[in-house]
Amino acid sequence: MIKCEYIDKIYKDEVVIENFTYEFENTGFYLLFGESGSGKTTFLNILAGLLSYEKGQVVIEGNEYENIVDKEYMSQKADYITQDTFFVDFLDILDNLKMINNDEEGIKQSLDRFGLLSKLKEYPSKLSGGEKQRLAIVRSLMNGKKILLLDEPTASLDNENKIKVFELLSQIKDEVLIVCSSHDQ
């Protein structure tokens, strides 16, 4: 689905990504692991079409991009989820998800699958960080996204919630392509 060939990204005089070549399958879980400042977020921004690159080519579903990926195309295919999730705070979880998909039964099934059904009438501000991360993933899947770009999704979570989020990602890795950055062991 995504093929990167000889990608270079340079900020001023600092080479952040050099000669990166890799092919991501249509589904699966890919972890970008490394210290802060190692280029993980930069790479996700390149894939999302939010950042240009100096050299190389990115091929997504046969579409070839040089210097920058088409942001509009990627926004149709992918969701970019950061450690800071965003929801409409004055709407409960059900109504937040109804903005994407009006199938109330489908919403309930999705929330149940990810251990959030009991939060249906809660407001986002009442959810824990781990619950917000799982809800963001539910929202992406309900919106039909086939690519999840996750930037440090567990950075601000306690160990128990980190495990829950990674277990969830493991459950859905055969359904979608997940490219996740992390420095968590």
XYZ file of C-alpha atoms in Angstrom:
185
model
C 0.000 0.000 0.000
C 2.771 2.495 0.898
C 6.220 2.306 -0.623
C 8.963 4.741 0.342
C 12.058 4.968 -1.824
C 15.201 6.859 -0.830
C 13.421 9.531 1.239
C 15.584 12.406 2.529
C 14.369 15.133 4.865
C 16.655 17.970 5.886
C 15.881 20.822 8.308
C 18.249 23.692 7.583
C 21.572 21.800 7.606
C 20.457 18.843 9.725
C 19.653 15.555 8.001
C 16.677 14.041 9.857
C 15.830 11.216 7.452
C 18.368 9.881 4.996
C 17.836 7.418 2.171
C 14.823 5.794 3.879
C 13.417 2.918 1.847
C 10.650 0.623 3.038
C 7.433 -0.997 1.837
C 4.400 -1.154 4.131
C 1.817 -3.864 3.420
C -1.924 -3.100 3.166
C -2.455 -4.147 6.778
C -0.258 -4.702 9.780
C 1.388 -2.933 12.672
C 4.640 -1.070 12.054
C 6.443 0.547 14.959
C 8.760 3.499 14.469
C 10.854 3.228 17.596
C 13.469 5.694 18.741
C 14.429 8.571 20.957
C 12.820 11.995 20.750
C 14.244 13.908 17.811
C 15.059 10.806 15.763
C 12.626 11.649 12.925
C 9.572 9.540 13.827
C 7.075 12.418 13.786
C 8.758 13.925 10.736
C 8.218 10.672 8.858
C 4.539 10.483 9.891
C 4.092 14.103 8.759
C 5.614 13.202 5.387
C 3.217 10.251 4.976
C 0.245 12.429 5.945
C 1.166 15.051 3.349
C 1.826 17.679 5.997
C 5.534 18.031 5.276
C 7.595 18.078 2.112
C 10.814 16.124 1.658
C 13.920 16.851 -0.369
C 14.540 13.591 -2.177
C 12.850 10.297 -2.935
C 9.416 9.015 -3.800
C 6.382 7.846 -1.858
C 3.935 5.542 -3.648
C 0.495 5.090 -2.105
C -1.941 2.738 -3.831
C -0.147 3.309 -7.130
C -0.093 7.120 -6.792
C 3.477 8.403 -7.002
C 4.568 11.477 -5.057
C 7.823 13.372 -5.174
C 8.600 16.142 -2.666
C 5.173 15.991 -0.974
C 2.311 13.522 -0.582
C -1.165 14.772 -1.556
C -2.664 15.827 1.785
C -6.255 15.722 0.514
C -5.841 12.185 -0.820
C -4.297 11.021 2.447
C -7.015 12.653 4.539
C -9.527 10.416 2.737
C -7.495 7.256 3.375
C -5.779 7.893 6.705
C -6.266 9.316 10.150
C -3.410 10.943 11.987
C -3.852 10.425 15.730
C -1.563 12.228 18.149
C -1.259 11.910 21.911
C -3.645 14.874 22.161
C -6.987 13.646 20.871
C -9.700 16.082 19.856
C -13.438 15.690 20.316
C -16.391 18.059 20.548
C -16.447 18.603 24.299
C -20.111 19.609 24.594
C -21.291 16.407 22.862
C -21.352 13.033 24.576
C -19.475 10.092 23.064
C -22.525 8.832 21.155
C -23.112 12.227 19.544
C -19.402 12.667 18.766
C -19.468 9.396 16.842
C -22.839 10.175 15.210
C -21.116 13.101 13.494
C -19.207 10.471 11.493
C -21.642 7.581 11.291
C -25.314 7.741 12.205
C -25.585 3.974 12.796
C -26.267 3.916 16.548
C -26.156 0.124 16.735
C -22.828 0.092 14.872
C -21.497 2.736 17.270
C -22.501 0.620 20.248
C -20.878 -2.480 18.757
C -17.650 -0.596 18.075
C -17.552 0.892 21.556
C -18.255 -2.515 23.068
C -15.472 -4.097 21.026
C -12.971 -1.633 22.501
C -14.294 -1.636 26.063
C -15.995 1.744 25.882
C -19.710 0.929 25.701
C -20.244 2.038 29.307
C -18.953 5.507 28.275
C -21.647 6.034 25.616
C -23.306 8.969 27.422
C -20.108 10.391 28.951
C -18.465 13.587 27.741
C -14.917 13.423 26.341
C -13.555 15.484 29.239
C -14.580 12.679 31.621
C -12.537 10.013 29.807
C -9.051 8.944 30.817
C -6.174 9.415 28.397
C -6.263 5.744 27.425
C -10.020 5.858 26.837
C -9.598 8.933 24.620
C -6.927 7.138 22.582
C -9.161 4.093 22.115
C -12.096 6.356 21.222
C -9.975 8.134 18.605
C -9.178 4.750 17.053
C -12.877 3.752 17.132
C -13.726 7.029 15.392
C -11.116 6.375 12.684
C -12.411 2.874 12.011
C -16.043 4.027 11.949
C -14.995 6.674 9.444
C -13.679 3.929 7.155
C -10.007 4.846 7.444
C -7.666 2.096 6.277
C -4.436 3.746 7.436
C -3.755 4.903 10.992
C -0.765 7.146 11.558
C -0.210 7.238 15.311
C 2.247 9.708 16.811
C 3.255 8.696 20.337
C -0.287 7.517 21.201
C 0.783 6.227 24.627
C 3.221 8.982 25.641
C 1.080 10.442 28.419
C -0.586 7.208 29.568
C 0.068 5.069 32.618
C 1.401 1.555 32.072
C -2.030 -0.121 32.290
C -3.516 2.135 29.606
C -0.423 1.772 27.403
C -0.982 -1.977 27.437
C -4.689 -1.561 26.611
C -3.945 0.690 23.632
C -1.288 -1.664 22.238
C -3.604 -4.658 22.763
C -6.273 -2.810 20.779
C -3.802 -2.087 17.990
C -2.843 -5.759 17.953
C -6.526 -6.693 17.544
C -7.044 -4.452 14.503
C -3.677 -4.893 12.733
C -5.183 -7.372 10.262
C -7.902 -4.864 9.285
C -5.883 -1.682 8.725
C -2.340 -0.437 8.203
C -0.969 1.047 11.431
C 2.240 3.097 11.422
C 2.961 4.052 15.019
C 5.779 6.075 16.516
C 6.844 5.484 20.092
C 9.750 5.696 22.476
C 7.972 3.510 25.054
C 9.715 0.234 25.843
